[in-house]
């Protein structure tokens, strides 16, 4: 009986058609990654472009045997037939001939993983919890002030939230007023896929000491999604995807409502979190067109409006405080390609209007921030071994604040990045960036990378660099406390990254970092009010590990990650606050043709919330489990996705910012109809 | 804190903190009745928003510090902003401002936690007691709550106040209240005289803006003031109300960068704490800063009795230090306690 069942299971398993989202790298044979190569899916005409690291991602389901057409001026076009799910390595020959189809066999070598990709697709998540995707990143800590209405920020490897940049479609989202970003202003559906950069000299203008979280908002499917869940959660999301082989566009519209009140245990008593409601309206559009084989145009817009109650700390709840914010980002990029060069012009704006009111304390503040950013990138390949990249950028930051006045900063950046491939298995990549600003001292950052591509699929990058972060506009001008004489934060970073892929579907990724920072700006209490000072010196050692396993013969995917942190505040001789010594995550999914089951277990170790004496205030460790059940029936000849999500499955009481307990078990059912 | 709070949080934090600190920085309570043999109690405010207030006791004879008391007794934190401490009938009443609670301790034997008086969103500041009734000044209510201490779970009476009531002082059958802020959170400039019989406001005395600490000395009610302009520059002043004639003398000390806070009486002299130590108040209400009684930076609170003076200092992060001075102004002991020792409670009868 059991034997028969086993055979039946095997039969079902092996006979199931396998589809996959396709990602990979476009590379020059025995050479560097190729940027702006177009990768087109022959059947659906969906397409994408490779990034500066050669990376590409096609967020559509493909079937084994489908073909991808790869084009780039200056290279011989190829057709690649998909033989397995997972990462592809597509190689192009630098021969400027007309397209002629050949079939290449996917084989990985000589690629350097500048970036690590994390996607909610693996868990088949419904898209209404950005945390599901972010949890998979080793060393990434989410700090949330409770529920959907909470103020949410992220940091990497024990650093300050101000030391991690968030990039959306080449647009930097960091708020220059406080150096941070409340990611609750970005609709969670856009966190479908994120990439983590531990190094990027050309984004490294100010503030990046720990890494970059890059959000890729493409959806590439027309669908409508409705969702309903615990605590009065309701959501509607509409995505319309249009596209042909040289043009594609996405338009999104969505609504999210969450009543947000929930019960928690605190100080031995049950308390009700009130005034925690959240409403979000958003729309976005993105289009990309290849005009000729030389000219590519991209446009991107994202607009979100949030209103929410501000529940306050558990011991000091607020029933009247309210916050509203409007977030608008726009971007345009024009790329011109030649056989050996690329020219890219990017223009973007980031506008936020935030207001906060609390009648209990007669607070009525507003903060409008306008950032305009223009940059020009030139990349030229001198030979198969040697290429360089130059950058010139201008940015203007305007603040209109009831509390920090109306300062304006103008920032100019210029830099050079060189890639020299000494041998097919070794390359050297020095880069330097200089920044001149109106409000701060001139600064520079730099780094040098040594890249090894070893036996088979083993890769190693050693990097050493230095960076800086200018004081924010709040640091300088907040009334009271702002200090125009603050010095720039400085940091030195050493890192080692290694990756390895096996033939049977196991990918391993490791990153080790040491960051030494000085002049760190901290807001400290004073006799009258809090004020920022350059006092802190810190040292952070971190180790991040990620393992991913998927195999076409098995309907199971596993991804596990963990981070180990050793942090030190040199002055206090203590570990840094909100830097758990250990954190980890396990994603496990089982997928069949009509359904999938996924589970995420996320653990965060003990953290210091507040330095105190004789004992620090500790944020206790928490292990949170999320269960996702998905069912994919056919409806009117189209696929319907029904997803049941249980976040915090075991109803744990936990908090990521001290004094802001999170809700307990949250159940949500979501239906997506693809058309 | 590292700048963990984002924009809005900083807004809340800073704006609220102005008002918290402007009213509580230098509170001192010197209770003339027995507290405990050989003990004083020190209430540390902790950092606003961090819930790390703490309560300590100090035995000056064997130079021993005990605490943090509430955390040792309950394994929980005392709360956010330990505002003031009051003794009555073998009980300690600890007002925790931003946790909106008064924690009651029984100190008749070994100290034990008794109960909480929950005051949701009231922003309680100070407690004063008269004939078993407790009067609690509450900012967010623009009122004083009157409790029957024999029935603290009962509904309190509410005495409406035209502003944010701060410190209180009972003299005879009158309750004097400093209005540190107006209802719109701008600086107040009144001290009210309220009848304890009918709770009517009998008189209002104009004083230097930002009145806080109240002390009766030689038939006069002294009122210390601290206020701020639009760009948060600090000013200080002192007022004197002649309780018999109701005449008010005021002296605006002008802008200051030093901590200028509470008033204390030590060996029949009136002093005011400032950032560089303790200075005697002159007849013209100025401070004798050139030859201070105590020269010590980072002063935050003090309490004195007999020939001993306890002087709390802070660098606004735990641990902080309380120094014990003798009547010659020499340090005889020092004690490490939590952050921001804002209130002390002692008695001349408790330390021989």
PDB file of N, CA, C and O in Angstrom, chain A residues 505-543:
ATOM      1  N   UNK A 505      21.682  21.593  -8.855  1.00  0.00           N
ATOM      2  CA  UNK A 505      20.698  22.581  -8.428  1.00  0.00           C
ATOM      3  C   UNK A 505      20.966  23.271  -7.116  1.00  0.00           C
ATOM      4  O   UNK A 505      20.097  23.985  -6.611  1.00  0.00           O
ATOM      5  N   UNK A 506      22.154  23.084  -6.568  1.00  0.00           N
ATOM      6  CA  UNK A 506      22.477  23.749  -5.308  1.00  0.00           C
ATOM      7  C   UNK A 506      23.348  24.970  -5.586  1.00  0.00           C
ATOM      8  O   UNK A 506      24.388  24.861  -6.228  1.00  0.00           O
ATOM      9  N   UNK A 507      22.896  26.140  -5.126  1.00  0.00           N
ATOM     10  CA  UNK A 507      23.669  27.379  -5.231  1.00  0.00           C
ATOM     11  C   UNK A 507      24.033  27.833  -3.835  1.00  0.00           C
ATOM     12  O   UNK A 507      23.168  27.886  -2.951  1.00  0.00           O
ATOM     13  N   UNK A 508      25.301  28.184  -3.665  1.00  0.00           N
ATOM     14  CA  UNK A 508      25.755  28.693  -2.376  1.00  0.00           C
ATOM     15  C   UNK A 508      26.321  30.086  -2.568  1.00  0.00           C
ATOM     16  O   UNK A 508      27.009  30.363  -3.568  1.00  0.00           O
ATOM     17  N   UNK A 509      26.026  30.942  -1.627  1.00  0.00           N
ATOM     18  CA  UNK A 509      26.523  32.317  -1.689  1.00  0.00           C
ATOM     19  C   UNK A 509      26.956  32.733  -0.296  1.00  0.00           C
ATOM     20  O   UNK A 509      26.238  32.506   0.682  1.00  0.00           O
ATOM     21  N   UNK A 510      28.140  33.319  -0.225  1.00  0.00           N
ATOM     22  CA  UNK A 510      28.647  33.750   1.076  1.00  0.00           C
ATOM     23  C   UNK A 510      29.203  35.165   0.966  1.00  0.00           C
ATOM     24  O   UNK A 510      29.803  35.537  -0.042  1.00  0.00           O
ATOM     25  N   UNK A 511      28.952  35.958   1.972  1.00  0.00           N
ATOM     26  CA  UNK A 511      29.559  37.281   2.016  1.00  0.00           C
ATOM     27  C   UNK A 511      30.097  37.533   3.418  1.00  0.00           C
ATOM     28  O   UNK A 511      29.421  37.254   4.411  1.00  0.00           O
ATOM     29  N   UNK A 512      31.329  38.005   3.474  1.00  0.00           N
ATOM     30  CA  UNK A 512      31.941  38.392   4.754  1.00  0.00           C
ATOM     31  C   UNK A 512      32.327  39.853   4.641  1.00  0.00           C
ATOM     32  O   UNK A 512      32.891  40.276   3.621  1.00  0.00           O
ATOM     33  N   UNK A 513      32.007  40.613   5.644  1.00  0.00           N
ATOM     34  CA  UNK A 513      32.279  42.049   5.603  1.00  0.00           C
ATOM     35  C   UNK A 513      32.850  42.525   6.921  1.00  0.00           C
ATOM     36  O   UNK A 513      32.461  42.047   7.986  1.00  0.00           O
ATOM     37  N   UNK A 514      33.732  43.473   6.802  1.00  0.00           N
ATOM     38  CA  UNK A 514      34.149  44.213   7.991  1.00  0.00           C
ATOM     39  C   UNK A 514      34.017  45.695   7.673  1.00  0.00           C
ATOM     40  O   UNK A 514      34.565  46.171   6.679  1.00  0.00           O
ATOM     41  N   UNK A 515      33.255  46.384   8.482  1.00  0.00           N
ATOM     42  CA  UNK A 515      33.063  47.825   8.299  1.00  0.00           C
ATOM     43  C   UNK A 515      33.533  48.536   9.556  1.00  0.00           C
ATOM     44  O   UNK A 515      33.083  48.228  10.661  1.00  0.00           O
ATOM     45  N   UNK A 516      34.453  49.472   9.362  1.00  0.00           N
ATOM     46  CA  UNK A 516      34.875  50.322  10.477  1.00  0.00           C
ATOM     47  C   UNK A 516      34.415  51.736  10.158  1.00  0.00           C
ATOM     48  O   UNK A 516      34.767  52.275   9.103  1.00  0.00           O
ATOM     49  N   UNK A 517      33.639  52.279  11.046  1.00  0.00           N
ATOM     50  CA  UNK A 517      33.069  53.606  10.795  1.00  0.00           C
ATOM     51  C   UNK A 517      33.466  54.560  11.909  1.00  0.00           C
ATOM     52  O   UNK A 517      33.605  54.160  13.066  1.00  0.00           O
ATOM     53  N   UNK A 518      33.614  55.802  11.544  1.00  0.00           N
ATOM     54  CA  UNK A 518      33.926  56.817  12.549  1.00  0.00           C
ATOM     55  C   UNK A 518      33.121  58.074  12.242  1.00  0.00           C
ATOM     56  O   UNK A 518      32.556  58.209  11.160  1.00  0.00           O
ATOM     57  N   UNK A 519      33.102  58.957  13.187  1.00  0.00           N
ATOM     58  CA  UNK A 519      32.303  60.190  13.071  1.00  0.00           C
ATOM     59  C   UNK A 519      30.819  59.899  12.877  1.00  0.00           C
ATOM     60  O   UNK A 519      30.109  60.726  12.305  1.00  0.00           O
ATOM     61  N   UNK A 520      30.376  58.756  13.298  1.00  0.00           N
ATOM     62  CA  UNK A 520      28.969  58.447  13.079  1.00  0.00           C
ATOM     63  C   UNK A 520      28.095  59.455  13.816  1.00  0.00           C
ATOM     64  O   UNK A 520      28.369  59.828  14.954  1.00  0.00           O
ATOM     65  N   UNK A 521      27.067  59.879  13.142  1.00  0.00           N
ATOM     66  CA  UNK A 521      26.173  60.887  13.705  1.00  0.00           C
ATOM     67  C   UNK A 521      25.082  60.189  14.505  1.00  0.00           C
ATOM     68  O   UNK A 521      24.395  59.312  13.991  1.00  0.00           O
ATOM     69  N   UNK A 522      24.957  60.581  15.745  1.00  0.00           N
ATOM     70  CA  UNK A 522      23.891  60.040  16.584  1.00  0.00           C
ATOM     71  C   UNK A 522      23.157  61.191  17.256  1.00  0.00           C
ATOM     72  O   UNK A 522      23.772  62.166  17.670  1.00  0.00           O
ATOM     73  N   UNK A 523      21.854  61.024  17.341  1.00  0.00           N
ATOM     74  CA  UNK A 523      21.054  61.995  18.089  1.00  0.00           C
ATOM     75  C   UNK A 523      21.061  61.552  19.546  1.00  0.00           C
ATOM     76  O   UNK A 523      20.667  60.431  19.868  1.00  0.00           O
ATOM     77  N   UNK A 524      21.526  62.452  20.392  1.00  0.00           N
ATOM     78  CA  UNK A 524      21.610  62.115  21.812  1.00  0.00           C
ATOM     79  C   UNK A 524      20.829  63.140  22.625  1.00  0.00           C
ATOM     80  O   UNK A 524      20.646  64.281  22.190  1.00  0.00           O
ATOM     81  N   UNK A 525      20.372  62.751  23.797  1.00  0.00           N
ATOM     82  CA  UNK A 525      19.644  63.726  24.621  1.00  0.00           C
ATOM     83  C   UNK A 525      20.599  64.749  25.207  1.00  0.00           C
ATOM     84  O   UNK A 525      21.751  64.444  25.520  1.00  0.00           O
ATOM     85  N   UNK A 526      20.116  65.966  25.330  1.00  0.00           N
ATOM     86  CA  UNK A 526      20.894  67.020  25.954  1.00  0.00           C
ATOM     87  C   UNK A 526      20.077  67.667  27.047  1.00  0.00           C
ATOM     88  O   UNK A 526      19.037  67.157  27.444  1.00  0.00           O
ATOM     89  N   UNK A 527      20.543  68.799  27.528  1.00  0.00           N
ATOM     90  CA  UNK A 527      19.854  69.436  28.647  1.00  0.00           C
ATOM     91  C   UNK A 527      18.472  69.907  28.241  1.00  0.00           C
ATOM     92  O   UNK A 527      17.558  69.936  29.063  1.00  0.00           O
ATOM     93  N   UNK A 528      18.302  70.288  26.998  1.00  0.00           N
ATOM     94  CA  UNK A 528      17.008  70.808  26.571  1.00  0.00           C
ATOM     95  C   UNK A 528      16.322  69.921  25.547  1.00  0.00           C
ATOM     96  O   UNK A 528      15.112  69.798  25.531  1.00  0.00           O
ATOM     97  N   UNK A 529      17.088  69.368  24.639  1.00  0.00           N
ATOM     98  CA  UNK A 529      16.497  68.592  23.555  1.00  0.00           C
ATOM     99  C   UNK A 529      17.561  67.672  22.979  1.00  0.00           C
ATOM    100  O   UNK A 529      18.746  67.807  23.269  1.00  0.00           O
ATOM    101  N   UNK A 530      17.082  66.751  22.166  1.00  0.00           N
ATOM    102  CA  UNK A 530      18.027  65.843  21.508  1.00  0.00           C
ATOM    103  C   UNK A 530      18.764  66.602  20.417  1.00  0.00           C
ATOM    104  O   UNK A 530      18.222  67.507  19.806  1.00  0.00           O
ATOM    105  N   UNK A 531      19.989  66.204  20.191  1.00  0.00           N
ATOM    106  CA  UNK A 531      20.772  66.882  19.176  1.00  0.00           C
ATOM    107  C   UNK A 531      21.784  65.896  18.579  1.00  0.00           C
ATOM    108  O   UNK A 531      22.204  64.950  19.247  1.00  0.00           O
ATOM    109  N   UNK A 532      22.171  66.122  17.322  1.00  0.00           N
ATOM    110  CA  UNK A 532      23.099  65.177  16.672  1.00  0.00           C
ATOM    111  C   UNK A 532      24.544  65.543  16.962  1.00  0.00           C
ATOM    112  O   UNK A 532      24.916  66.717  16.995  1.00  0.00           O
ATOM    113  N   UNK A 533      25.350  64.542  17.171  1.00  0.00           N
ATOM    114  CA  UNK A 533      26.777  64.762  17.372  1.00  0.00           C
ATOM    115  C   UNK A 533      27.564  63.670  16.641  1.00  0.00           C
ATOM    116  O   UNK A 533      27.057  62.573  16.398  1.00  0.00           O
ATOM    117  N   UNK A 534      28.805  64.017  16.312  1.00  0.00           N
ATOM    118  CA  UNK A 534      29.711  63.015  15.714  1.00  0.00           C
ATOM    119  C   UNK A 534      30.439  62.311  16.853  1.00  0.00           C
ATOM    120  O   UNK A 534      31.513  62.736  17.246  1.00  0.00           O
ATOM    121  N   UNK A 535      29.865  61.286  17.387  1.00  0.00           N
ATOM    122  CA  UNK A 535      30.559  60.665  18.506  1.00  0.00           C
ATOM    123  C   UNK A 535      30.930  59.210  18.271  1.00  0.00           C
ATOM    124  O   UNK A 535      31.878  58.715  18.855  1.00  0.00           O
ATOM    125  N   UNK A 536      30.155  58.550  17.462  1.00  0.00           N
ATOM    126  CA  UNK A 536      30.269  57.102  17.483  1.00  0.00           C
ATOM    127  C   UNK A 536      31.386  56.581  16.581  1.00  0.00           C
ATOM    128  O   UNK A 536      31.625  57.092  15.490  1.00  0.00           O
ATOM    129  N   UNK A 537      32.065  55.596  17.091  1.00  0.00           N
ATOM    130  CA  UNK A 537      32.987  54.804  16.269  1.00  0.00           C
ATOM    131  C   UNK A 537      32.533  53.364  16.413  1.00  0.00           C
ATOM    132  O   UNK A 537      32.315  52.872  17.527  1.00  0.00           O
ATOM    133  N   UNK A 538      32.378  52.714  15.309  1.00  0.00           N
ATOM    134  CA  UNK A 538      31.864  51.352  15.364  1.00  0.00           C
ATOM    135  C   UNK A 538      32.720  50.425  14.511  1.00  0.00           C
ATOM    136  O   UNK A 538      33.417  50.848  13.593  1.00  0.00           O
ATOM    137  N   UNK A 539      32.600  49.169  14.839  1.00  0.00           N
ATOM    138  CA  UNK A 539      33.241  48.134  14.038  1.00  0.00           C
ATOM    139  C   UNK A 539      32.248  46.991  13.913  1.00  0.00           C
ATOM    140  O   UNK A 539      31.643  46.576  14.890  1.00  0.00           O
ATOM    141  N   UNK A 540      32.039  46.542  12.682  1.00  0.00           N
ATOM    142  CA  UNK A 540      31.081  45.477  12.444  1.00  0.00           C
ATOM    143  C   UNK A 540      31.724  44.382  11.611  1.00  0.00           C
ATOM    144  O   UNK A 540      32.253  44.651  10.525  1.00  0.00           O
ATOM    145  N   UNK A 541      31.703  43.174  12.115  1.00  0.00           N
ATOM    146  CA  UNK A 541      32.108  42.009  11.333  1.00  0.00           C
ATOM    147  C   UNK A 541      30.850  41.194  11.043  1.00  0.00           C
ATOM    148  O   UNK A 541      30.040  40.970  11.950  1.00  0.00           O
ATOM    149  N   UNK A 542      30.695  40.785   9.815  1.00  0.00           N
ATOM    150  CA  UNK A 542      29.470  40.048   9.490  1.00  0.00           C
ATOM    151  C   UNK A 542      29.771  38.902   8.537  1.00  0.00           C
ATOM    152  O   UNK A 542      30.712  38.948   7.743  1.00  0.00           O
ATOM    153  N   UNK A 543      28.956  37.917   8.666  1.00  0.00           N
ATOM    154  CA  UNK A 543      29.035  36.762   7.773  1.00  0.00           C
ATOM    155  C   UNK A 543      27.612  36.434   7.335  1.00  0.00           C
ATOM    156  O   UNK A 543      26.723  36.246   8.169  1.00  0.00           O
TER     157      UNK A 543
END
